[in-house]
Amino acid sequence: MTTTLRLAAFAIDCPDPRALAGFYGRLLGWELDPESDDDWVELVDPAGGAPLAFQRDPGYRPPTWPSRDVPQMMHLDIRVQTLAEGHERAIAAGATPLPQPPDQQGASFRVYADPDGHPFCMCACKE
């Protein structure tokens, strides 16, 4: 018998889980799980999906986007209605715009960095 697997969480390494969870909470409008501690913090998906988790890593080194010296190991794509809305939400939450890939000018996404340097994309893409 094969069981169905479900994603339990998507965890992001960082030096201060509460601070980074605060950023993504502002960006996404998600709430902190009250059972979180200082080394593992989760944001609850109000739609019922897997939580976004933040794990303390004292040796964390941020990616050097767009350089590959310290490559990104993951990134989040966040769907928005328009790139203008995505930009406003990202900046208001505390994100930093990053250089866009040169071969993607006019693309339906924009690249940003969270406060710990993880790249993420705001995507005005179809559902």
Tab-separated table of C-alpha atoms in Angstrom:
chain	number	residue	atom	x	y	z
A	1	MET	CA	0.000	0.000	0.000
A	2	THR	CA	1.382	3.406	-1.008
A	3	THR	CA	0.581	6.406	1.134
A	4	THR	CA	0.064	9.868	-0.284
A	5	LEU	CA	2.875	12.191	0.649
A	6	ARG	CA	2.197	15.811	1.572
A	7	LEU	CA	4.604	18.662	2.002
A	8	ALA	CA	4.987	19.251	5.768
A	9	ALA	CA	6.770	22.627	5.492
A	10	PHE	CA	9.129	24.609	3.319
A	11	ALA	CA	12.044	25.600	5.582
A	12	ILE	CA	14.427	28.495	4.969
A	13	ASP	CA	17.753	28.749	6.800
A	14	CYS	CA	18.507	32.156	8.300
A	15	PRO	CA	20.309	33.810	11.227
A	16	ASP	CA	17.130	35.112	12.958
A	17	PRO	CA	13.984	33.055	12.275
A	18	ARG	CA	11.570	35.467	13.980
A	19	ALA	CA	12.839	38.462	12.023
A	20	LEU	CA	12.671	36.714	8.648
A	21	ALA	CA	9.264	35.211	9.457
A	22	GLY	CA	8.113	38.754	10.254
A	23	PHE	CA	9.179	39.901	6.789
A	24	TYR	CA	7.361	37.067	4.999
A	25	GLY	CA	4.352	37.494	7.278
A	26	ARG	CA	4.084	41.145	6.182
A	27	LEU	CA	4.637	40.211	2.533
A	28	LEU	CA	2.134	37.342	2.400
A	29	GLY	CA	-0.313	38.413	5.109
A	30	TRP	CA	0.265	35.141	6.995
A	31	GLU	CA	0.329	34.780	10.794
A	32	LEU	CA	2.983	33.257	13.031
A	33	ASP	CA	2.246	29.856	14.529
A	34	PRO	CA	2.040	30.578	18.280
A	35	GLU	CA	3.865	27.316	19.041
A	36	SER	CA	7.018	28.503	17.251
A	37	ASP	CA	10.211	28.945	19.246
A	38	ASP	CA	13.286	31.091	18.597
A	39	ASP	CA	15.059	28.443	16.472
A	40	TRP	CA	12.110	27.249	14.339
A	41	VAL	CA	9.338	29.666	13.378
A	42	GLU	CA	6.410	28.824	11.119
A	43	LEU	CA	3.968	31.000	9.200
A	44	VAL	CA	0.537	29.444	8.803
A	45	ASP	CA	-0.913	29.354	5.283
A	46	PRO	CA	-4.487	30.649	5.674
A	47	ALA	CA	-5.496	28.549	2.652
A	48	GLY	CA	-4.478	25.402	4.534
A	49	GLY	CA	-1.275	24.588	2.642
A	50	ALA	CA	2.073	23.702	4.115
A	51	PRO	CA	3.606	26.337	6.382
A	52	LEU	CA	6.601	28.439	5.493
A	53	ALA	CA	9.225	27.715	8.161
A	54	PHE	CA	12.379	29.548	9.228
A	55	GLN	CA	15.243	27.660	10.817
A	56	ARG	CA	18.140	29.226	12.717
A	57	ASP	CA	21.510	28.716	11.005
A	58	PRO	CA	24.304	30.576	12.843
A	59	GLY	CA	26.644	30.007	9.866
A	60	TYR	CA	24.191	31.259	7.254
A	61	ARG	CA	25.750	32.982	4.221
A	62	PRO	CA	23.413	34.865	1.884
A	63	PRO	CA	23.406	34.091	-1.834
A	64	THR	CA	25.328	36.518	-4.029
A	65	TRP	CA	22.687	37.060	-6.721
A	66	PRO	CA	23.281	37.381	-9.607
A	67	SER	CA	26.829	36.102	-9.045
A	68	ARG	CA	27.200	32.359	-8.473
A	69	ASP	CA	29.943	32.781	-5.825
A	70	VAL	CA	27.392	31.716	-3.185
A	71	PRO	CA	24.559	30.266	-5.267
A	72	GLN	CA	20.918	30.436	-4.270
A	73	MET	CA	19.750	27.026	-3.119
A	74	MET	CA	16.054	27.794	-3.540
A	75	HIS	CA	13.725	30.662	-4.208
A	76	LEU	CA	10.055	31.417	-3.761
A	77	ASP	CA	7.777	32.553	-6.577
A	78	ILE	CA	4.903	34.652	-5.228
A	79	ARG	CA	1.903	35.200	-7.500
A	80	VAL	CA	0.490	38.738	-7.767
A	81	GLN	CA	-2.080	40.367	-10.051
A	82	THR	CA	0.384	42.886	-11.502
A	83	LEU	CA	4.114	43.518	-11.264
A	84	ALA	CA	3.372	47.017	-9.939
A	85	GLU	CA	1.347	45.528	-7.066
A	86	GLY	CA	4.086	42.973	-6.437
A	87	HIS	CA	6.736	45.674	-6.346
A	88	GLU	CA	4.760	47.814	-3.896
A	89	ARG	CA	4.099	44.858	-1.570
A	90	ALA	CA	7.711	43.677	-1.688
A	91	ILE	CA	9.171	47.115	-0.954
A	92	ALA	CA	6.605	47.834	1.796
A	93	ALA	CA	7.528	44.547	3.509
A	94	GLY	CA	11.255	45.409	3.414
A	95	ALA	CA	12.547	43.670	0.268
A	96	THR	CA	15.393	44.938	-1.903
A	97	PRO	CA	15.080	44.899	-5.711
A	98	LEU	CA	17.775	42.775	-7.365
A	99	PRO	CA	19.167	42.949	-10.905
A	100	GLN	CA	16.820	41.250	-13.323
A	101	PRO	CA	18.234	38.431	-15.449
A	102	PRO	CA	19.462	40.091	-18.684
A	103	ASP	CA	17.690	37.549	-20.882
A	104	GLN	CA	14.367	38.149	-19.089
A	105	GLN	CA	13.693	41.820	-19.808
A	106	GLY	CA	9.935	42.258	-20.145
A	107	ALA	CA	9.304	39.011	-18.280
A	108	SER	CA	6.264	38.460	-16.065
A	109	PHE	CA	8.359	38.416	-12.880
A	110	ARG	CA	10.723	40.629	-10.873
A	111	VAL	CA	13.506	39.462	-8.561
A	112	TYR	CA	13.932	40.774	-5.006
A	113	ALA	CA	15.949	39.851	-1.916
A	114	ASP	CA	14.452	39.331	1.515
A	115	PRO	CA	16.251	40.978	4.469
A	116	ASP	CA	18.630	37.987	4.770
A	117	GLY	CA	19.506	38.033	1.055
A	118	HIS	CA	17.375	35.113	-0.218
A	119	PRO	CA	16.196	35.918	-3.752
A	120	PHE	CA	12.480	35.583	-4.450
A	121	CYS	CA	10.271	36.508	-7.383
A	122	MET	CA	7.024	38.429	-7.587
A	123	CYS	CA	5.239	36.819	-10.552
A	124	ALA	CA	2.325	38.225	-12.530
A	125	CYS	CA	1.637	34.855	-14.066
A	126	LYS	CA	-1.516	32.946	-14.912
A	127	GLU	CA	-2.968	30.512	-12.413
